[in-house]
Amino acid sequence: MRVFMEFVDDEEKLAVEKLNEYIEKAKIATSGKAKIKVIGYQVARYEQLNKERTYILAEEVID
């Protein structure tokens, strides 16, 4: 089974920090057998707010 997750920057954490936390939790839950790969990412710039936001799409394969 495949599970897709999206990680997005917010006021508290960056998307990459959220992804790293998820990977660590998945490793613990699966005894190090987690298979997670990044499918894509995008950095969008919001001109009005003068901010950038990162979107990361990841896939976890569950056997």
Tab-separated table of N, CA and C in Angstrom:
chain	number	residue	atom	x	y	z
A	1	MET	N	0.845	-1.172	0.000
A	1	MET	CA	0.000	0.000	0.000
A	1	MET	C	0.892	1.237	0.000
A	2	ARG	N	0.446	2.259	-0.692
A	2	ARG	CA	1.180	3.520	-0.767
A	2	ARG	C	0.389	4.606	-0.055
A	3	VAL	N	1.117	5.419	0.694
A	3	VAL	CA	0.512	6.550	1.392
A	3	VAL	C	1.280	7.797	0.976
A	4	PHE	N	0.552	8.826	0.553
A	4	PHE	CA	1.180	10.077	0.162
A	4	PHE	C	0.920	11.122	1.233
A	5	MET	N	1.953	11.903	1.557
A	5	MET	CA	1.843	12.957	2.549
A	5	MET	C	2.372	14.255	1.970
A	6	GLU	N	1.764	15.351	2.386
A	6	GLU	CA	2.227	16.666	1.967
A	6	GLU	C	2.683	17.426	3.203
A	7	PHE	N	3.854	18.016	3.110
A	7	PHE	CA	4.406	18.811	4.197
A	7	PHE	C	4.552	20.246	3.702
A	8	VAL	N	4.059	21.197	4.495
A	8	VAL	CA	4.030	22.599	4.098
A	8	VAL	C	4.596	23.450	5.231
A	9	ASP	N	5.375	24.472	4.865
A	9	ASP	CA	5.854	25.431	5.864
A	9	ASP	C	4.675	26.084	6.568
A	10	ASP	N	4.844	26.364	7.851
A	10	ASP	CA	3.873	27.192	8.561
A	10	ASP	C	4.639	28.098	9.521
A	11	GLU	N	3.927	28.754	10.405
A	11	GLU	CA	4.559	29.707	11.315
A	11	GLU	C	5.472	29.017	12.328
A	12	GLU	N	5.205	27.763	12.648
A	12	GLU	CA	5.963	27.063	13.683
A	12	GLU	C	7.171	26.300	13.145
A	13	LYS	N	6.977	25.571	12.029
A	13	LYS	CA	8.040	24.704	11.520
A	13	LYS	C	8.120	24.777	10.003
A	14	LEU	N	9.314	24.488	9.513
A	14	LEU	CA	9.520	24.375	8.077
A	14	LEU	C	9.060	23.000	7.603
A	15	ALA	N	8.747	22.915	6.326
A	15	ALA	CA	8.282	21.651	5.751
A	15	ALA	C	9.329	20.555	5.902
A	16	VAL	N	10.582	20.895	5.720
A	16	VAL	CA	11.641	19.884	5.820
A	16	VAL	C	11.781	19.384	7.257
A	17	GLU	N	11.553	20.245	8.242
A	17	GLU	CA	11.580	19.800	9.640
A	17	GLU	C	10.443	18.812	9.909
A	18	LYS	N	9.268	19.106	9.368
A	18	LYS	CA	8.123	18.203	9.530
A	18	LYS	C	8.405	16.855	8.871
A	19	LEU	N	8.997	16.888	7.676
A	19	LEU	CA	9.344	15.651	6.971
A	19	LEU	C	10.347	14.837	7.778
A	20	ASN	N	11.373	15.479	8.306
A	20	ASN	CA	12.379	14.771	9.101
A	20	ASN	C	11.769	14.148	10.349
A	21	GLU	N	10.858	14.849	11.008
A	21	GLU	CA	10.176	14.301	12.181
A	21	GLU	C	9.347	13.074	11.798
A	22	TYR	N	8.649	13.168	10.666
A	22	TYR	CA	7.840	12.039	10.202
A	22	TYR	C	8.720	10.822	9.912
A	23	ILE	N	9.850	11.050	9.278
A	23	ILE	CA	10.764	9.951	8.960
A	23	ILE	C	11.257	9.283	10.240
A	24	GLU	N	11.622	10.075	11.228
A	24	GLU	CA	12.091	9.509	12.501
A	24	GLU	C	11.000	8.683	13.171
A	25	LYS	N	9.771	9.196	13.190
A	25	LYS	CA	8.655	8.457	13.794
A	25	LYS	C	8.376	7.167	13.027
A	26	ALA	N	8.452	7.239	11.699
A	26	ALA	CA	8.198	6.052	10.877
A	26	ALA	C	9.278	4.996	11.098
A	27	LYS	N	10.520	5.427	11.252
A	27	LYS	CA	11.607	4.474	11.517
A	27	LYS	C	11.380	3.749	12.836
A	28	ILE	N	10.966	4.496	13.851
A	28	ILE	CA	10.707	3.889	15.158
A	28	ILE	C	9.536	2.914	15.060
A	29	ALA	N	8.467	3.332	14.388
A	29	ALA	CA	7.256	2.505	14.290
A	29	ALA	C	7.481	1.229	13.479
A	30	THR	N	8.406	1.276	12.531
A	30	THR	CA	8.631	0.113	11.663
A	30	THR	C	9.969	-0.569	11.936
A	31	SER	N	10.578	-0.262	13.044
A	31	SER	CA	11.887	-0.839	13.417
A	31	SER	C	12.944	-0.586	12.346
A	32	GLY	N	12.946	0.608	11.785
A	32	GLY	CA	13.954	0.995	10.802
A	32	GLY	C	13.688	0.546	9.387
A	33	LYS	N	12.518	-0.009	9.113
A	33	LYS	CA	12.216	-0.528	7.775
A	33	LYS	C	11.355	0.416	6.940
A	34	ALA	N	11.185	1.643	7.394
A	34	ALA	CA	10.342	2.597	6.669
A	34	ALA	C	10.941	2.894	5.292
A	35	LYS	N	10.081	2.937	4.278
A	35	LYS	CA	10.497	3.270	2.917
A	35	LYS	C	9.775	4.559	2.533
A	36	ILE	N	10.467	5.672	2.683
A	36	ILE	CA	9.872	6.976	2.401
A	36	ILE	C	10.748	7.670	1.372
A	37	LYS	N	10.105	8.199	0.325
A	37	LYS	CA	10.868	8.953	-0.667
A	37	LYS	C	10.118	10.220	-1.036
A	38	VAL	N	10.892	11.238	-1.371
A	38	VAL	CA	10.321	12.515	-1.784
A	38	VAL	C	9.956	12.405	-3.254
A	39	ILE	N	8.690	12.664	-3.546
A	39	ILE	CA	8.189	12.613	-4.918
A	39	ILE	C	8.427	13.947	-5.618
A	40	GLY	N	8.247	15.033	-4.881
A	40	GLY	CA	8.458	16.345	-5.466
A	40	GLY	C	8.437	17.426	-4.413
A	41	TYR	N	8.943	18.570	-4.795
A	41	TYR	CA	8.885	19.722	-3.903
A	41	TYR	C	8.762	20.983	-4.743
A	42	GLN	N	8.266	22.025	-4.113
A	42	GLN	CA	8.103	23.298	-4.802
A	42	GLN	C	8.269	24.413	-3.789
A	43	VAL	N	8.963	25.457	-4.194
A	43	VAL	CA	9.085	26.646	-3.363
A	43	VAL	C	8.297	27.744	-4.057
A	44	ALA	N	7.279	28.243	-3.367
A	44	ALA	CA	6.426	29.295	-3.929
A	44	ALA	C	6.715	30.597	-3.197
A	45	ARG	N	6.818	31.663	-3.947
A	45	ARG	CA	7.064	32.981	-3.344
A	45	ARG	C	5.767	33.772	-3.360
A	46	TYR	N	5.432	34.304	-2.200
A	46	TYR	CA	4.243	35.138	-2.062
A	46	TYR	C	4.690	36.592	-2.058
A	47	GLU	N	4.479	37.269	-3.186
A	47	GLU	CA	4.954	38.641	-3.353
A	47	GLU	C	4.352	39.595	-2.325
A	48	GLN	N	3.064	39.441	-2.045
A	48	GLN	CA	2.405	40.369	-1.130
A	48	GLN	C	2.951	40.249	0.286
A	49	LEU	N	3.313	39.042	0.683
A	49	LEU	CA	3.827	38.827	2.035
A	49	LEU	C	5.351	38.851	2.083
A	50	ASN	N	5.987	38.866	0.912
A	50	ASN	CA	7.442	38.814	0.798
A	50	ASN	C	7.991	37.588	1.535
A	51	LYS	N	7.332	36.447	1.341
A	51	LYS	CA	7.726	35.207	1.992
A	51	LYS	C	7.777	34.086	0.971
A	52	GLU	N	8.545	33.071	1.298
A	52	GLU	CA	8.567	31.855	0.496
A	52	GLU	C	7.960	30.725	1.316
A	53	ARG	N	7.296	29.828	0.636
A	53	ARG	CA	6.702	28.668	1.303
A	53	ARG	C	7.106	27.425	0.523
A	54	THR	N	7.506	26.398	1.249
A	54	THR	CA	7.942	25.145	0.643
A	54	THR	C	6.856	24.093	0.793
A	55	TYR	N	6.613	23.374	-0.298
A	55	TYR	CA	5.682	22.249	-0.312
A	55	TYR	C	6.486	21.000	-0.663
A	56	ILE	N	6.328	19.950	0.121
A	56	ILE	CA	7.030	18.690	-0.140
A	56	ILE	C	5.997	17.569	-0.214
A	57	LEU	N	6.056	16.779	-1.273
A	57	LEU	CA	5.197	15.610	-1.415
A	57	LEU	C	6.068	14.372	-1.232
A	58	ALA	N	5.681	13.526	-0.284
A	58	ALA	CA	6.450	12.316	0.011
A	58	ALA	C	5.551	11.094	-0.091
A	59	GLU	N	6.173	9.965	-0.361
A	59	GLU	CA	5.457	8.698	-0.471
A	59	GLU	C	6.058	7.705	0.515
A	60	GLU	N	5.189	7.004	1.234
A	60	GLU	CA	5.631	5.923	2.109
A	60	GLU	C	5.044	4.627	1.569
A	61	VAL	N	5.900	3.645	1.357
A	61	VAL	CA	5.456	2.337	0.889
A	61	VAL	C	5.347	1.424	2.102
A	62	ILE	N	4.145	0.908	2.322
A	62	ILE	CA	3.889	0.026	3.454
A	62	ILE	C	3.675	-1.381	2.918
A	63	ASP	N	4.516	-2.292	3.342
A	63	ASP	CA	4.404	-3.686	2.881
A	63	ASP	C	3.479	-4.476	3.764
